[in-house]
């Protein structure tokens, strides 16, 4: 099991979760953040600091965002397990599910 970042994060990328993550497993794509399922230790530190409530434990992900589990997993298909997001920086891609979304309102 792992945590999942869902649609409320798209085009927002607050990054409070990155600062809170003790194992550096939250990676930055162009439009969203992604949790590496093999690197996440299920500590849950990221969930309460997300200002838009975009982070869910896999089994608790709302039905309308269930596909985001697959998006978080498949984002890493060609990256493997880099062993830490901080050394990767911004990854110039997004999962097709996120890339296909229209721009999301960010409240700015």
XYZ file of N, CA and C in Angstrom:
324
model
N 0.830 -1.184 0.000
C 0.000 0.000 0.000
C 0.876 1.250 0.000
N 0.283 2.334 -0.452
C 1.017 3.587 -0.528
C 0.031 4.752 -0.498
N 0.564 5.933 -0.455
C -0.257 7.132 -0.549
C -0.313 7.572 -2.005
N -1.369 8.311 -2.351
C -1.646 8.725 -3.715
C -1.913 10.225 -3.724
N -1.380 10.913 -4.714
C -1.695 12.321 -4.913
C -2.710 12.401 -6.054
N -3.839 13.048 -5.795
C -4.948 13.073 -6.753
C -5.126 14.454 -7.397
N -6.219 14.613 -8.096
C -6.472 15.784 -8.938
C -6.346 17.145 -8.262
N -6.703 17.325 -6.991
C -6.575 18.672 -6.414
C -5.156 19.246 -6.471
N -4.154 18.406 -6.658
C -2.765 18.878 -6.745
C -2.411 19.398 -8.135
N -3.132 18.966 -9.152
C -2.782 19.320 -10.533
C -2.786 20.838 -10.696
N -1.695 21.355 -11.219
C -1.448 22.774 -11.473
C -1.303 23.605 -10.196
N -1.249 22.955 -9.036
C -1.055 23.676 -7.782
C 0.361 23.442 -7.254
N 0.706 22.179 -7.018
C 2.033 21.774 -6.548
C 2.526 22.629 -5.374
N 1.774 22.639 -4.293
C 2.112 23.422 -3.104
C 3.475 23.035 -2.517
N 3.809 21.776 -2.530
C 5.088 21.222 -2.079
C 5.280 21.149 -0.563
N 4.270 21.476 0.225
C 4.388 21.295 1.677
C 4.628 19.826 1.987
N 4.043 18.949 1.180
C 4.207 17.508 1.390
C 5.658 17.079 1.162
N 6.318 17.700 0.199
C 7.725 17.369 -0.081
C 8.581 17.692 1.137
N 8.335 18.850 1.728
C 9.096 19.271 2.905
C 8.864 18.350 4.098
N 7.687 17.755 4.175
C 7.321 16.910 5.312
C 7.763 15.457 5.147
N 7.979 15.024 3.909
C 8.282 13.609 3.628
C 9.671 13.224 4.149
N 9.731 12.261 5.083
C 11.029 11.885 5.649
C 11.879 11.006 4.733
N 11.301 10.445 3.687
C 12.070 9.551 2.813
C 12.256 10.097 1.406
N 11.845 11.352 1.150
C 12.095 12.008 -0.138
C 11.503 11.224 -1.312
N 10.243 10.787 -1.164
C 9.630 9.954 -2.218
C 8.563 10.681 -3.027
N 8.444 12.003 -2.867
C 7.455 12.770 -3.624
C 8.186 13.545 -4.710
N 7.897 13.161 -5.934
C 8.581 13.697 -7.107
C 7.717 14.741 -7.803
N 8.386 15.693 -8.464
C 7.681 16.765 -9.140
C 7.665 16.557 -10.647
N 6.455 16.437 -11.198
C 6.274 16.435 -12.646
C 5.962 17.851 -13.098
N 5.619 18.015 -14.371
C 5.362 19.359 -14.874
C 4.118 19.999 -14.256
N 3.059 19.210 -14.075
C 1.793 19.777 -13.579
C 1.342 19.216 -12.240
N 1.989 18.175 -11.744
C 1.549 17.539 -10.502
C 2.727 16.914 -9.773
N 2.465 16.523 -8.533
C 3.433 15.787 -7.725
C 3.018 14.327 -7.707
N 3.984 13.435 -7.557
C 3.744 11.998 -7.597
C 4.486 11.323 -6.456
N 3.832 10.370 -5.802
C 4.465 9.600 -4.734
C 4.955 8.283 -5.312
N 6.243 8.006 -5.136
C 6.815 6.757 -5.643
C 6.317 5.601 -4.773
N 5.584 4.650 -5.355
C 4.981 3.584 -4.541
C 5.985 2.642 -3.883
N 7.171 2.497 -4.458
C 8.173 1.605 -3.878
C 9.042 2.302 -2.836
N 9.068 3.605 -2.845
C 9.891 4.353 -1.904
C 9.093 4.865 -0.702
N 7.782 4.990 -0.861
C 6.910 5.467 0.218
C 6.894 4.430 1.354
N 7.038 4.919 2.588
C 7.037 4.025 3.756
C 5.711 4.090 4.519
N 4.715 4.682 3.893
C 3.364 4.758 4.472
C 3.319 5.446 5.831
N 4.152 6.445 6.031
C 4.173 7.130 7.327
C 3.002 8.091 7.476
N 2.497 8.597 6.355
C 1.363 9.500 6.396
C 1.692 10.942 6.716
N 2.953 11.292 6.815
C 3.339 12.662 7.169
C 2.875 13.685 6.131
N 2.777 13.271 4.899
C 2.410 14.183 3.815
C 0.936 14.565 3.835
N 0.093 13.646 4.233
C -1.358 13.836 4.113
C -1.898 15.067 4.858
N -1.590 15.248 6.144
C -2.198 16.378 6.854
C -1.673 17.751 6.450
N -0.517 17.841 5.803
C 0.028 19.148 5.438
C -0.427 19.617 4.059
N -1.104 18.778 3.305
C -1.577 19.158 1.969
C -2.711 20.170 2.108
N -2.524 21.395 1.588
C -3.543 22.433 1.776
C -4.824 22.205 0.974
N -4.773 21.346 -0.040
C -5.963 21.096 -0.866
C -6.502 19.685 -0.695
N -6.001 18.970 0.295
C -6.447 17.607 0.593
C -6.418 16.714 -0.655
N -5.255 16.684 -1.299
C -5.065 15.892 -2.519
C -4.418 14.545 -2.244
N -3.972 14.289 -1.021
C -3.232 13.072 -0.701
C -4.116 12.122 0.089
N -4.142 10.869 -0.391
C -4.994 9.855 0.228
C -4.221 8.555 0.375
N -4.536 7.818 1.437
C -4.048 6.447 1.522
C -4.722 5.696 0.384
N -3.997 4.817 -0.266
C -4.486 4.136 -1.466
C -5.931 3.643 -1.338
N -6.256 2.946 -0.269
C -7.603 2.394 -0.093
C -8.656 3.459 0.209
N -8.231 4.652 0.597
C -9.160 5.721 0.955
C -9.342 6.761 -0.144
N -8.735 6.531 -1.301
C -8.861 7.484 -2.400
C -10.314 7.531 -2.869
N -10.903 8.732 -2.950
C -12.288 8.841 -3.409
C -12.472 8.215 -4.799
N -13.633 7.659 -5.013
C -13.926 6.926 -6.247
C -13.594 7.734 -7.499
N -13.920 9.030 -7.509
C -13.687 9.834 -8.718
C -12.205 10.010 -9.032
N -11.331 9.677 -8.076
C -9.890 9.826 -8.286
C -9.140 8.498 -8.204
N -9.824 7.386 -8.283
C -9.176 6.066 -8.184
C -8.087 5.885 -9.241
N -8.244 6.474 -10.430
C -7.244 6.342 -11.498
C -5.911 7.003 -11.152
N -5.906 7.840 -10.147
C -4.659 8.512 -9.766
C -3.659 7.567 -9.117
N -4.138 6.467 -8.566
C -3.195 5.457 -8.066
C -2.357 4.947 -9.235
N -3.023 4.575 -10.305
C -2.332 4.076 -11.506
C -1.402 5.156 -12.074
N -1.858 6.397 -12.078
C -1.025 7.494 -12.588
C 0.241 7.654 -11.753
N 0.118 7.555 -10.415
C 1.287 7.670 -9.546
C 2.263 6.522 -9.782
N 1.758 5.320 -9.991
C 2.617 4.154 -10.230
C 3.280 4.249 -11.611
N 2.486 4.499 -12.635
C 3.003 4.485 -14.018
C 3.927 5.663 -14.320
N 3.834 6.738 -13.566
C 4.740 7.874 -13.759
C 6.200 7.422 -13.656
N 6.433 6.382 -12.858
C 7.800 5.905 -12.608
C 8.220 4.735 -13.503
N 7.379 4.322 -14.433
C 7.694 3.177 -15.297
C 9.050 3.311 -15.978
N 9.345 4.472 -16.523
C 10.629 4.638 -17.221
C 11.725 5.220 -16.322
N 11.366 5.621 -15.117
C 12.351 6.194 -14.186
C 12.913 5.162 -13.222
N 12.168 4.082 -13.013
C 12.586 3.098 -12.017
C 12.455 3.691 -10.626
N 13.386 3.354 -9.763
C 13.396 3.880 -8.404
C 14.658 4.706 -8.221
N 14.569 6.021 -8.485
C 15.753 6.876 -8.408
C 16.367 6.986 -7.020
N 15.608 6.650 -5.971
C 16.162 6.686 -4.627
C 16.153 8.053 -3.991
N 15.257 8.904 -4.408
C 15.129 10.225 -3.787
C 14.786 11.297 -4.794
N 13.744 12.045 -4.492
C 13.259 13.068 -5.409
C 14.178 14.283 -5.473
N 14.831 14.619 -4.370
C 15.613 15.860 -4.337
C 16.743 15.865 -5.366
N 17.321 14.723 -5.642
C 18.408 14.692 -6.636
C 17.887 14.727 -8.070
N 16.585 14.483 -8.253
C 15.990 14.492 -9.595
C 15.532 15.878 -10.027
N 15.029 16.675 -9.084
C 14.462 17.975 -9.440
C 13.189 17.801 -10.255
N 12.832 18.816 -10.999
C 11.643 18.774 -11.840
C 11.829 17.753 -12.953
N 10.871 16.863 -13.085
C 10.890 15.858 -14.146
C 9.973 16.359 -15.251
N 10.506 16.560 -16.422
C 9.796 17.228 -17.517
C 8.790 16.312 -18.204
N 7.819 15.829 -17.419
C 6.748 15.013 -17.976
C 5.643 14.910 -16.943
N 4.519 14.380 -17.377
C 3.413 14.029 -16.489
C 2.807 12.742 -17.014
N 2.065 12.055 -16.164
C 1.321 10.884 -16.612
C 0.268 11.377 -17.612
N -0.055 10.590 -18.647
C -1.045 11.009 -19.645
C -2.393 11.438 -19.050
N -2.817 10.827 -17.954
C -4.069 11.217 -17.305
C -4.022 12.681 -16.885
N -2.893 13.108 -16.341
C -2.740 14.479 -15.877
C -2.463 15.417 -17.043
N -1.630 14.990 -17.974
C -1.304 15.815 -19.129
C -2.547 16.156 -19.948
N -3.521 15.267 -19.968
C -4.732 15.476 -20.770
C -5.753 16.393 -20.105
N -5.577 16.682 -18.830
C -6.535 17.545 -18.124
C -6.438 18.995 -18.616
N -7.583 19.692 -18.677
C -7.518 21.119 -18.958
C -6.860 21.824 -17.772
N -6.391 23.039 -17.952
C -5.798 23.764 -16.820
C -6.774 23.803 -15.639
N -6.234 23.574 -14.444
C -7.047 23.538 -13.235
C -6.984 24.909 -12.554
N -8.081 25.314 -11.963
C -8.120 26.560 -11.204
C -7.234 26.396 -9.979
N -6.352 27.348 -9.756
C -5.445 27.263 -8.621
C -5.773 28.273 -7.538
N -6.766 29.111 -7.770
C -7.155 30.079 -6.766
C -6.256 31.288 -6.705
N -5.373 31.417 -7.660
C -4.447 32.566 -7.655
C -5.063 33.753 -8.349
